[in-house]
XYZ file of C-alpha atoms in Angstrom:
706
model
C -7.765 -15.153 26.281
C -7.384 -11.634 28.228
C -10.832 -10.861 30.314
C -9.249 -7.476 31.204
C -12.636 -4.854 31.968
C -12.508 -1.266 30.184
C -11.027 1.838 31.742
C -14.584 2.274 33.445
C -18.256 1.116 33.453
C -19.053 0.979 29.695
C -22.426 3.000 27.557
C -24.436 0.731 26.249
C -23.318 0.786 22.484
C -25.275 1.764 19.812
C -27.702 -1.291 17.608
C -27.867 -0.847 14.462
C -31.961 -1.968 12.859
C -31.845 -5.091 11.537
C -33.646 -4.661 7.877
C -34.711 -7.301 5.613
C -32.592 -7.619 2.304
C -32.819 -10.746 0.815
C -30.170 -11.804 -1.233
C -30.115 -15.091 -4.061
C -26.587 -16.732 -6.077
C -26.641 -20.194 -7.405
C -29.517 -21.512 -5.779
C -28.474 -20.032 -2.338
C -30.141 -17.394 -0.452
C -29.710 -15.042 2.808
C -30.851 -12.399 4.512
C -28.156 -9.465 4.066
C -29.883 -7.483 7.303
C -27.665 -4.448 7.373
C -27.466 -3.725 3.553
C -29.130 -0.437 3.979
C -25.590 0.454 5.650
C -24.789 1.161 2.285
C -25.185 4.572 1.266
C -27.381 4.477 -1.872
C -25.888 7.870 -2.987
C -22.269 6.182 -1.765
C -20.479 7.579 -5.118
C -21.652 11.566 -3.905
C -20.566 10.555 -0.257
C -17.412 9.224 -1.066
C -16.403 12.503 -2.431
C -18.663 14.533 -0.263
C -19.577 13.236 3.332
C -22.488 15.668 3.321
C -24.467 13.420 0.419
C -24.924 10.650 3.122
C -28.321 9.476 4.000
C -29.107 10.923 7.606
C -30.028 7.746 9.538
C -26.527 5.611 8.636
C -24.668 9.367 9.299
C -26.057 8.330 12.578
C -25.695 4.976 13.267
C -22.146 5.581 12.329
C -21.763 8.890 14.578
C -23.364 6.720 17.273
C -20.801 3.981 17.249
C -18.232 6.818 16.725
C -19.282 7.960 19.977
C -19.609 4.718 21.825
C -15.729 3.950 20.721
C -14.895 7.568 22.249
C -16.580 7.358 25.392
C -15.992 3.419 25.933
C -11.849 4.665 26.103
C -12.256 7.677 27.445
C -10.397 6.600 30.310
C -7.164 6.273 28.229
C -6.590 9.844 27.006
C -3.445 10.533 29.348
C -1.651 7.225 27.485
C -2.635 8.368 24.237
C -1.467 12.028 24.880
C 1.908 9.895 25.911
C 1.965 8.042 23.283
C 1.911 10.424 20.787
C 4.228 12.565 22.312
C 6.911 9.906 22.172
C 6.507 9.681 18.427
C 7.043 13.274 17.974
C 10.308 13.141 20.170
C 11.799 10.571 18.071
C 11.012 12.615 14.925
C 12.949 15.294 13.994
C 10.147 17.668 13.093
C 12.332 20.162 9.868
C 13.605 17.071 8.431
C 14.063 17.250 5.084
C 14.780 14.396 1.827
C 18.130 14.150 0.444
C 18.539 16.336 -2.910
C 18.065 14.122 -6.567
C 19.894 16.039 -9.085
C 18.018 16.322 -12.112
C 20.091 18.815 -15.102
C 20.421 21.818 -13.638
C 18.455 21.382 -10.040
C 18.460 19.383 -7.186
C 15.086 18.604 -5.748
C 13.800 17.415 -2.661
C 10.955 17.815 0.193
C 10.716 19.220 3.937
C 8.925 19.893 6.273
C 8.883 22.389 8.943
C 8.620 22.503 12.679
C 5.238 21.865 13.476
C 3.956 21.285 9.696
C 1.959 18.601 8.770
C 2.798 18.664 5.160
C 5.936 18.438 2.946
C 6.936 21.314 1.604
C 8.750 21.174 -2.154
C 11.445 22.828 -3.272
C 14.586 23.171 -5.185
C 18.391 24.605 -5.472
C 20.899 25.098 -7.757
C 22.707 21.711 -8.507
C 25.885 22.182 -5.792
C 23.871 24.496 -3.807
C 22.144 27.429 -3.701
C 18.724 29.901 -2.796
C 16.377 27.624 -2.497
C 12.914 27.850 -4.486
C 10.112 26.505 -2.888
C 7.740 24.261 -5.642
C 4.912 23.877 -3.546
C 3.999 24.424 0.148
C 1.532 21.790 1.280
C 1.074 23.216 4.670
C 0.394 26.444 3.204
C -2.339 24.823 0.607
C -4.209 22.820 3.324
C -5.311 25.344 5.637
C -9.121 25.614 5.990
C -9.602 22.029 4.782
C -10.399 19.461 6.530
C -8.762 16.831 4.171
C -5.801 17.507 2.128
C -2.975 15.252 0.606
C -0.187 15.820 -1.839
C 0.652 12.976 -4.166
C 3.208 14.485 -6.589
C 5.066 17.437 -7.424
C 7.092 16.919 -10.529
C 9.108 19.540 -12.610
C 8.698 19.893 -16.807
C 11.756 18.697 -18.971
C 12.519 22.349 -19.249
C 12.426 22.617 -15.221
C 9.958 25.767 -15.351
C 6.762 24.296 -14.484
C 6.013 22.019 -11.900
C 2.347 19.850 -12.231
C 1.187 18.460 -8.571
C -1.578 16.175 -7.892
C -3.779 16.675 -4.591
C -7.018 15.342 -3.310
C -8.932 17.255 -0.746
C -11.828 14.883 0.110
C -9.428 11.489 1.168
C -11.316 9.520 -1.663
C -8.050 9.455 -3.778
C -9.809 11.549 -6.403
C -7.021 14.215 -8.035
C -6.775 17.348 -9.096
C -4.055 18.088 -11.809
C -2.728 21.685 -11.109
C 0.107 23.430 -12.765
C 2.725 26.612 -11.724
C 5.133 28.606 -13.125
C 8.279 27.995 -10.595
C 9.691 31.752 -11.724
C 6.965 33.452 -10.870
C 5.279 31.072 -8.395
C 2.136 32.048 -11.041
C -0.774 29.115 -11.064
C -1.843 27.897 -14.985
C -5.303 28.344 -15.537
C -4.929 24.908 -15.977
C -6.944 22.583 -13.484
C -7.358 18.869 -14.506
C -10.385 16.534 -12.012
C -11.423 13.573 -11.612
C -8.015 11.932 -12.282
C -6.421 9.056 -10.731
C -3.386 11.607 -9.460
C -1.458 9.620 -12.195
C 0.276 11.609 -15.095
C 3.435 12.241 -17.009
C 5.372 14.970 -19.106
C 5.777 14.066 -22.461
C 7.160 17.171 -23.191
C 7.254 20.491 -22.170
C 3.513 21.612 -22.638
C 1.982 18.262 -23.115
C 1.257 15.950 -20.006
C -0.779 12.709 -20.318
C -2.725 11.440 -17.796
C -5.409 9.191 -16.413
C -9.472 9.861 -15.849
C -11.393 7.339 -13.641
C -14.501 6.465 -14.952
C -17.873 6.632 -12.952
C -17.271 3.145 -10.725
C -13.491 4.896 -9.887
C -11.526 3.134 -11.798
C -8.697 4.437 -14.276
C -9.207 3.565 -17.320
C -8.867 6.490 -19.344
C -6.083 8.050 -20.770
C -6.019 11.765 -21.797
C -3.838 13.831 -23.542
C -3.832 17.618 -22.238
C -1.384 20.740 -23.824
C -0.779 23.586 -21.570
C -3.236 26.543 -21.791
C -6.069 24.358 -24.022
C -9.098 23.658 -22.470
C -8.656 20.670 -20.254
C -12.461 19.690 -21.906
C -10.336 19.296 -25.132
C -8.217 16.981 -24.230
C -7.724 14.015 -26.391
C -8.123 10.700 -25.713
C -4.979 8.258 -25.999
C -6.183 5.444 -24.632
C -9.392 3.507 -23.240
C -8.858 0.582 -21.409
C -12.495 -1.855 -22.350
C -11.574 -4.602 -19.901
C -13.497 -3.201 -16.819
C -11.316 -5.729 -14.469
C -8.217 -3.792 -15.919
C -6.420 -0.539 -14.147
C -4.294 1.409 -16.403
C -1.137 3.391 -14.641
C 1.588 5.656 -16.356
C 5.473 5.839 -16.460
C 7.993 7.315 -17.742
C 11.340 5.327 -19.281
C 14.475 6.558 -17.090
C 15.918 7.588 -20.284
C 13.376 9.936 -20.633
C 12.662 8.410 -24.439
C 9.047 6.843 -23.745
C 6.177 7.213 -21.344
C 4.377 3.647 -20.769
C 0.969 3.228 -20.388
C -0.013 0.061 -18.626
C -2.675 -1.858 -18.668
C -3.269 -4.825 -15.735
C -4.838 -7.082 -13.260
C -3.394 -8.980 -10.456
C -2.046 -11.560 -13.236
C -1.638 -9.913 -16.406
C -0.714 -6.848 -18.188
C -0.212 -4.718 -21.426
C 1.551 -2.265 -22.311
C 1.600 0.714 -24.817
C 4.318 3.256 -25.287
C 4.305 7.200 -26.219
C 7.529 8.612 -27.691
C 8.497 12.110 -26.111
C 10.086 12.529 -29.599
C 6.716 12.354 -31.656
C 4.142 13.811 -28.695
C 1.612 14.077 -31.060
C 1.794 10.329 -31.518
C -0.772 7.885 -31.306
C 0.975 5.114 -28.778
C 2.209 1.750 -29.621
C 1.737 -1.416 -28.311
C 4.521 -3.228 -27.221
C 2.910 -7.282 -26.901
C -0.523 -8.148 -27.530
C -1.831 -9.478 -23.453
C -2.111 -12.954 -22.814
C -3.774 -14.329 -19.827
C -1.470 -14.745 -16.946
C 1.401 -13.044 -18.565
C 3.199 -9.718 -16.819
C 5.538 -7.335 -18.488
C 6.651 -4.521 -17.639
C 8.842 -2.225 -19.973
C 11.670 0.472 -20.210
C 13.992 1.427 -22.879
C 17.948 1.450 -23.239
C 19.341 2.367 -26.646
C 17.947 0.940 -29.291
C 16.014 -1.939 -26.942
C 13.425 -2.479 -24.510
C 13.649 -3.647 -21.792
C 11.344 -6.143 -20.342
C 10.350 -7.674 -16.805
C 8.236 -10.321 -17.236
C 7.353 -13.895 -16.135
C 6.339 -15.194 -19.718
C 7.753 -18.955 -20.851
C 7.096 -20.142 -17.143
C 9.610 -17.564 -15.506
C 7.586 -17.369 -12.775
C 9.719 -15.390 -10.235
C 10.608 -13.547 -13.308
C 13.550 -13.312 -15.946
C 14.626 -10.001 -17.567
C 14.323 -9.610 -21.488
C 15.305 -7.324 -24.430
C 13.001 -6.488 -27.400
C 14.349 -4.287 -30.374
C 12.717 -1.238 -30.922
C 12.218 -1.874 -34.792
C 10.055 -4.339 -33.504
C 7.818 -2.478 -31.758
C 3.577 -2.582 -33.287
C 4.354 -6.086 -35.009
C 2.042 -8.508 -34.724
C 4.305 -10.986 -33.591
C 6.693 -9.064 -31.372
C 6.857 -11.195 -28.600
C 8.764 -13.626 -30.683
C 11.212 -10.884 -30.759
C 11.789 -11.216 -27.208
C 15.476 -11.925 -25.642
C 15.980 -13.432 -22.430
C 18.946 -11.694 -20.371
C 18.409 -13.189 -17.259
C 17.774 -16.529 -17.054
C 14.988 -17.197 -14.383
C 15.829 -18.837 -11.013
C 13.412 -20.428 -8.985
C 13.018 -19.000 -5.454
C 15.415 -15.723 -6.388
C 11.748 -13.573 -7.317
C 13.092 -10.564 -9.162
C 10.745 -7.288 -7.665
C 12.359 -4.680 -10.505
C 14.876 -2.822 -11.671
C 16.387 0.120 -12.567
C 17.855 1.219 -15.987
C 21.423 3.505 -16.238
C 23.501 4.454 -19.514
C 25.923 2.353 -18.107
C 24.493 -0.664 -15.942
C 21.052 -2.247 -14.382
C 20.217 -2.683 -11.331
C 17.720 -5.154 -9.724
C 16.346 -5.774 -6.568
C 15.430 -9.533 -5.818
C 14.136 -11.491 -2.558
C 15.883 -14.493 -2.091
C 14.862 -17.016 1.087
C 12.190 -13.755 2.341
C 15.193 -11.106 2.060
C 15.868 -8.137 -0.693
C 19.255 -7.595 -2.100
C 20.181 -5.710 -4.720
C 22.252 -6.715 -7.771
C 24.380 -4.888 -10.427
C 25.309 -6.029 -14.116
C 27.480 -3.881 -16.098
C 25.730 -3.501 -19.736
C 28.958 -3.540 -21.366
C 29.023 -7.406 -21.119
C 26.113 -8.002 -23.238
C 25.449 -11.254 -21.329
C 25.163 -10.130 -18.375
C 27.681 -12.688 -16.616
C 28.822 -10.627 -14.488
C 26.986 -9.608 -11.167
C 27.348 -7.649 -8.029
C 25.905 -7.927 -4.965
C 25.158 -5.524 -2.089
C 25.251 -7.071 1.169
C 24.414 -6.658 4.292
C 24.440 -8.044 7.894
C 21.591 -8.201 9.530
C 19.054 -11.301 10.246
C 16.122 -9.144 9.249
C 16.032 -5.755 7.338
C 13.998 -3.806 4.847
C 15.742 -2.502 1.523
C 14.348 -0.025 -1.456
C 15.808 1.051 -3.951
C 15.259 4.395 -4.582
C 17.425 4.837 -8.129
C 17.871 8.268 -9.248
C 16.516 11.054 -11.543
C 19.319 11.371 -14.335
C 20.006 8.376 -16.919
C 23.265 8.865 -17.217
C 25.237 8.677 -13.628
C 27.186 6.192 -11.906
C 25.622 6.439 -8.565
C 22.291 5.411 -8.000
C 20.541 5.796 -4.589
C 18.608 2.829 -1.689
C 17.420 2.942 1.611
C 17.939 0.261 4.239
C 16.513 -0.476 7.749
C 16.156 -2.976 10.249
C 13.501 -3.403 12.763
C 16.538 -2.407 15.157
C 18.216 0.501 12.446
C 16.761 3.246 11.720
C 16.134 4.292 8.149
C 19.524 4.993 6.282
C 19.685 5.682 2.752
C 22.847 5.230 0.298
C 23.940 6.192 -2.795
C 26.413 3.684 -4.807
C 28.754 4.057 -7.380
C 28.447 0.921 -9.631
C 31.371 1.069 -11.144
C 33.630 1.432 -7.608
C 31.505 -0.023 -5.202
C 31.981 2.084 -3.032
C 29.108 2.775 -0.400
C 28.483 6.371 0.968
C 26.055 6.936 3.757
C 23.775 9.970 2.663
C 21.309 10.259 5.803
C 21.052 8.529 8.547
C 17.418 8.639 10.000
C 18.269 10.345 13.686
C 15.656 10.072 16.618
C 15.825 13.695 18.750
C 14.525 11.676 22.006
C 17.447 8.931 21.507
C 18.035 5.467 20.087
C 20.017 2.326 21.361
C 19.470 -0.515 18.694
C 21.730 -2.479 21.151
C 18.182 -2.049 23.642
C 16.432 -3.993 20.817
C 16.889 -7.596 19.431
C 15.480 -8.288 15.979
C 15.069 -12.562 14.856
C 13.581 -14.431 12.427
C 12.030 -17.736 12.966
C 10.225 -21.126 10.615
C 6.693 -21.679 11.621
C 5.484 -24.886 10.417
C 1.931 -23.979 8.915
C -0.713 -26.916 8.962
C 0.521 -28.766 5.836
C 3.868 -28.285 6.694
C 4.779 -25.232 4.920
C 8.034 -23.090 6.668
C 6.234 -19.424 7.186
C 8.964 -17.396 8.313
C 8.031 -14.905 11.488
C 10.224 -11.692 12.468
C 10.428 -10.388 15.871
C 11.163 -7.841 17.463
C 11.609 -7.526 21.463
C 13.604 -5.456 23.496
C 16.715 -7.035 24.598
C 16.053 -7.317 28.378
C 12.270 -9.058 27.750
C 12.897 -13.097 27.342
C 11.072 -15.235 25.150
C 10.424 -17.252 28.313
C 5.873 -17.449 27.693
C 5.939 -14.404 30.053
C 5.083 -11.281 27.723
C 2.391 -10.383 25.995
C 3.112 -10.141 21.939
C 1.601 -8.220 18.927
C 1.009 -10.161 15.803
C 0.953 -7.732 12.226
C -0.475 -10.128 9.027
C -1.381 -9.031 5.809
C -0.789 -12.010 2.691
C -2.515 -11.010 -0.457
C -1.795 -9.618 -3.565
C 1.919 -10.528 -3.444
C 2.330 -7.691 -1.574
C 5.422 -8.690 0.915
C 5.793 -7.212 4.785
C 8.667 -5.488 5.012
C 11.020 -6.046 8.371
C 11.646 -2.090 8.918
C 12.338 0.013 11.612
C 9.318 2.094 12.331
C 9.302 4.559 15.090
C 5.749 3.970 16.594
C 6.827 0.639 17.565
C 9.211 1.148 19.593
C 6.307 2.485 22.005
C 4.790 -1.449 22.240
C 8.481 -2.715 22.597
C 9.443 -0.582 24.912
C 6.531 -1.588 27.462
C 7.251 -5.025 27.257
C 5.369 -5.957 24.301
C 6.892 -8.894 21.584
C 6.239 -7.464 17.966
C 6.095 -9.800 15.498
C 5.065 -10.237 11.340
C 4.199 -13.725 10.294
C 4.970 -13.814 6.815
C 1.879 -15.868 5.540
C 1.077 -17.531 1.714
C -0.329 -14.151 -0.569
C 2.573 -12.151 -0.320
C 5.314 -12.801 -2.487
C 7.390 -12.997 1.461
C 8.904 -16.578 -0.183
C 8.708 -15.959 -4.088
C 5.586 -16.216 -6.857
C 4.932 -19.320 -5.581
C 3.959 -18.108 -1.883
C 1.228 -15.423 -3.722
C 0.061 -18.461 -5.932
C -1.049 -20.896 -2.613
C -2.214 -17.857 -0.768
C -5.085 -16.511 -3.687
C -7.947 -17.742 -5.269
C -8.933 -21.298 -4.275
C -5.878 -21.620 -1.767
C -6.756 -18.625 -0.041
C -7.738 -20.440 3.008
C -3.562 -20.724 3.230
C -2.771 -16.951 4.678
C -5.438 -17.595 7.548
C -4.283 -20.901 8.411
C -0.424 -19.860 8.337
C -1.316 -16.406 10.562
C -3.039 -19.393 13.030
C -0.251 -21.218 12.906
C 2.243 -18.750 13.983
C -0.077 -17.358 16.631
C -0.439 -20.885 17.866
C 3.180 -21.998 17.899
C 4.490 -18.800 19.776
C 2.652 -19.571 22.566
C 2.906 -23.412 22.460
C 7.182 -22.635 22.104
C 6.255 -20.707 25.631
C 7.886 -17.621 23.611
C 5.059 -15.410 24.424
C 2.299 -15.491 26.893
C -0.118 -17.334 24.408
C -2.919 -15.393 26.769
C -2.009 -12.405 25.683
C -1.703 -12.346 21.786
C -3.270 -9.622 19.938
C -3.511 -9.249 16.157
C -3.152 -6.480 13.685
C -3.971 -5.592 9.875
C -5.163 -3.882 7.436
C -7.354 -3.533 4.181
C -6.850 -7.172 2.581
C -5.124 -8.320 6.114
C -7.944 -6.393 8.003
C -9.872 -9.519 5.853
C -7.019 -12.148 7.712
C -8.469 -10.253 10.778
C -12.257 -11.087 10.117
C -11.388 -14.718 9.745
C -9.657 -15.069 12.646
C -11.971 -13.626 14.790
C -14.842 -15.751 13.149
C -12.386 -19.089 13.016
C -9.594 -18.656 15.593
C -10.829 -16.484 18.348
C -9.420 -18.473 21.397
C -6.016 -17.337 19.815
C -6.764 -13.666 20.303
C -7.401 -11.553 23.395
C -7.569 -8.290 20.866
C -7.777 -7.875 17.004
C -7.592 -4.834 15.857
C -8.926 -4.440 12.109
C -8.176 -1.426 9.788
C -10.098 -0.745 7.135
C -11.187 -4.274 7.183
C -12.571 -6.295 3.617
C -14.865 -7.820 5.734
C -17.761 -7.908 3.349
C -15.981 -10.394 0.566
C -19.068 -11.841 -0.803
C -21.304 -9.334 -0.905
C -18.785 -6.971 -2.801
C -16.994 -9.138 -5.374
C -21.464 -10.202 -6.113
C -21.530 -6.008 -7.379
C -19.809 -5.551 -10.337
C -20.181 -1.833 -10.277
C -17.931 -1.278 -7.230
C -14.528 -0.004 -7.743
C -12.457 -2.712 -7.009
C -14.578 -5.612 -8.134
C -13.960 -6.777 -11.184
C -9.904 -5.821 -10.762
C -9.960 -7.969 -7.852
C -12.049 -10.727 -9.374
C -7.985 -12.904 -10.064
C -6.983 -12.470 -6.397
C -10.527 -13.917 -4.526
C -12.335 -15.443 -7.783
C -15.748 -14.584 -9.758
C -18.428 -15.363 -7.657
C -20.898 -14.217 -10.288
C -19.735 -16.432 -12.909
C -18.308 -19.457 -10.949
C -20.234 -21.678 -8.852
C -17.118 -22.959 -6.667
C -15.835 -19.493 -6.491
C -18.972 -18.712 -4.703
C -19.198 -21.210 -2.406
C -15.596 -20.998 -1.619
C -15.380 -17.331 -0.731
C -19.226 -17.757 0.608
C -17.189 -20.798 3.200
C -14.693 -17.568 4.571
C -16.150 -13.941 4.234
C -16.092 -12.844 7.592
C -18.992 -10.955 7.612
C -20.969 -13.813 6.296
C -19.192 -16.576 9.287
C -19.948 -14.575 12.055
C -21.113 -16.672 14.854
C -23.212 -16.494 17.845
C -20.736 -17.320 21.013
C -17.338 -15.195 22.180
C -14.887 -12.975 20.616
C -11.799 -10.815 21.158
C -11.681 -7.714 22.521
C -12.029 -5.941 18.829
C -11.193 -1.931 17.276
C -12.610 -1.621 13.249
C -11.516 1.420 11.799
C -12.836 2.705 8.752
C -12.962 5.803 6.662
C -15.971 7.179 5.379
C -14.325 8.748 1.620
C -12.674 5.095 1.371
C -12.699 4.126 -2.121
C -11.021 0.619 -1.384
C -12.794 -0.650 1.088
C -16.287 0.971 1.375
C -17.065 2.446 5.070
C -20.027 -0.054 4.805
C -17.770 -3.090 5.303
C -16.699 -2.453 8.388
C -19.688 -0.674 9.568
C -22.040 -3.715 8.854
C -19.345 -6.283 10.440
C -19.531 -4.788 13.591
C -23.569 -4.275 13.383
C -23.846 -8.003 12.912
C -21.331 -8.655 15.628
C -23.101 -6.862 18.289
C -26.306 -8.981 17.687
C -24.495 -11.927 17.601
C -21.577 -11.990 19.860
C -22.327 -13.111 23.294
C -19.090 -11.788 25.521
C -18.709 -8.433 27.070
C -15.546 -7.638 25.864
C -14.820 -4.204 23.732
C -16.115 -3.957 20.063
C -15.746 -0.311 18.660
C -16.180 0.683 15.410
C -14.209 3.895 15.273
C -14.935 5.646 11.484
C -12.536 8.695 10.167
C -15.536 10.795 8.906
C -13.220 12.971 7.034
C -10.915 10.420 5.026
C -10.678 7.559 3.222
C -8.463 4.475 2.722
C -4.985 5.849 4.607
C -6.570 8.114 7.680
C -5.509 11.301 8.144
C -3.184 12.747 5.735
C -1.291 14.945 8.196
C 1.992 13.621 10.021
C 0.625 14.094 13.078
C -2.866 14.059 12.510
C -1.845 10.852 11.909
C 0.159 9.644 14.595
C -2.635 10.625 16.959
C -4.621 7.403 14.664
C -1.473 5.543 15.871
C -1.895 6.342 19.238
C -5.479 5.728 19.745
C -4.636 1.918 18.015
C -1.641 1.257 20.437
C -3.344 2.864 23.724
C -6.297 -0.279 22.952
C -4.041 -2.527 22.080
C -1.954 -1.772 25.579
C -5.502 -1.252 27.585
C -6.703 -5.109 26.325
C -2.743 -6.579 26.584
C -1.881 -5.474 30.133
C 0.968 -3.844 29.009
C 0.552 0.122 30.195
């Protein structure tokens, strides 16, 4: 462990007052002495920070001040890093336009602008119409984020979802494109999910008092929002509701789901006043999503034991039937290890994005072949890479779009002709300050976990930095909800690598990096595999003398921040520093409180410790806050957001308070709470880069790589 001293003599850290707060469950009693850091008015405080109790605010601000003063000697480095990031950005950048009807839609940035500007031009070229100017709308607001800007089917209006608190509490507004005038319609308290059903009808989801999207409403433009009719209400507090529109534009889907079960209802755009119709009754453990093609519905599903998912079809005529599942017909047979991640339908083709052996691939099927026996794969040559399916805004087209990058190759946007197989490069990410991919090396290693599983580790290093045990390393991980960690390009990561740091990603269990089984083996009563996989990766990097074992830092956020908390408690000897970004570390107390926004929906991921004593004991055994020990810890930087509805601010605050009381070393322990943002941090693109510079300057300092 690196014992490098701070940049100057540290001020005295704040000490939160311990207050008695007895807790009990399943015959076990404990004291949560920092429970008072949870605001009694947390719902109000999440929306408006001024509602926070004075003693809580005083503690958070004292920690922020201590963090600032502790790292003030790194101010020049932070500025240097920020200028490097900015030098890699084309400031007046624009997305590749997407055609829809008579228009081409895109978003762009102005030089110096923080927020996107949404615009359109006539298809084929012509004068720009600005649909929404994010910079103009953000003026005077401490936080501003636009979540979506979507045109109505007749292209006369746009709907905008915007958040002004960071609490992911979205307001929907509507604007006439031709005149630029805002309609009086303003719908507050939404989750940001909405779809036009027709030119004047909008379907949207509403957040309940616990910040959960459970209600779907129909709004007719020009009518008072308080008169909006309720189309769907989800009775189960463990299910969230989202909306999407089929590529054919025929249906809006209402998707009710938790982490392993789903149920879909359809709204028919041809009958905009009709009630939604259920596709198939939910069955625990069965997931399906729905699109539409001709006289059929197309579904990606794990029904029938298809763990890595299959595609199936169902005739529209069976919609609404009691036993609709009986009409499902398999289109693509399931193949173990070939994980179907998603798909995009066109009139004549089907594009599926899959992951095989940890790497994504695109597969195209011609729908004139009813059996889908012929497939064409889009191939890539690099050893590790990232791939995203953009699709298209139109149904009747031969061309779809995808985005490719690798750890060494900047992002490239391609249009692919599904009939000819021609691939056209539409945009390549340019770094104005220069970038030579040959200066870097990316590779993938396999590390043996404690139970013999082979864990992929993606590595990026400068070509002239040898893997001989001399260089420091930053090891990143997540491992939850089935989210795989893409090995894509990062313009900020280069600043670490250029200074001799080896960057690595441990693709641990809990994600779907190696199929659904990889996820299943990293959740519930197998959650500890996530932690042991990451520790095994760090240990192997040192033992193989690929990196300097005394200078390994770990980093993760949200559920990956929980991983960081467990590592700090149980494997601190492996790491010289840990960065925990909005870390989910108060796992037991949060999962015991079903009034919190994410608790009931999270039980299929972590277990229900309220009703299940074995889940209680298992979570209690690893929950980072509950297992803080007396002893030394690595250098720690902990980041939080006051308005965060996902990982509430008091989780990292309580964890740091208990760490201060129990750790026995003088290494850095810093808590920085963004008092004006939530889970994603600052929304402005340059403000976000300043936050990255703060994190990286800390890492470079404690790793001795400045």
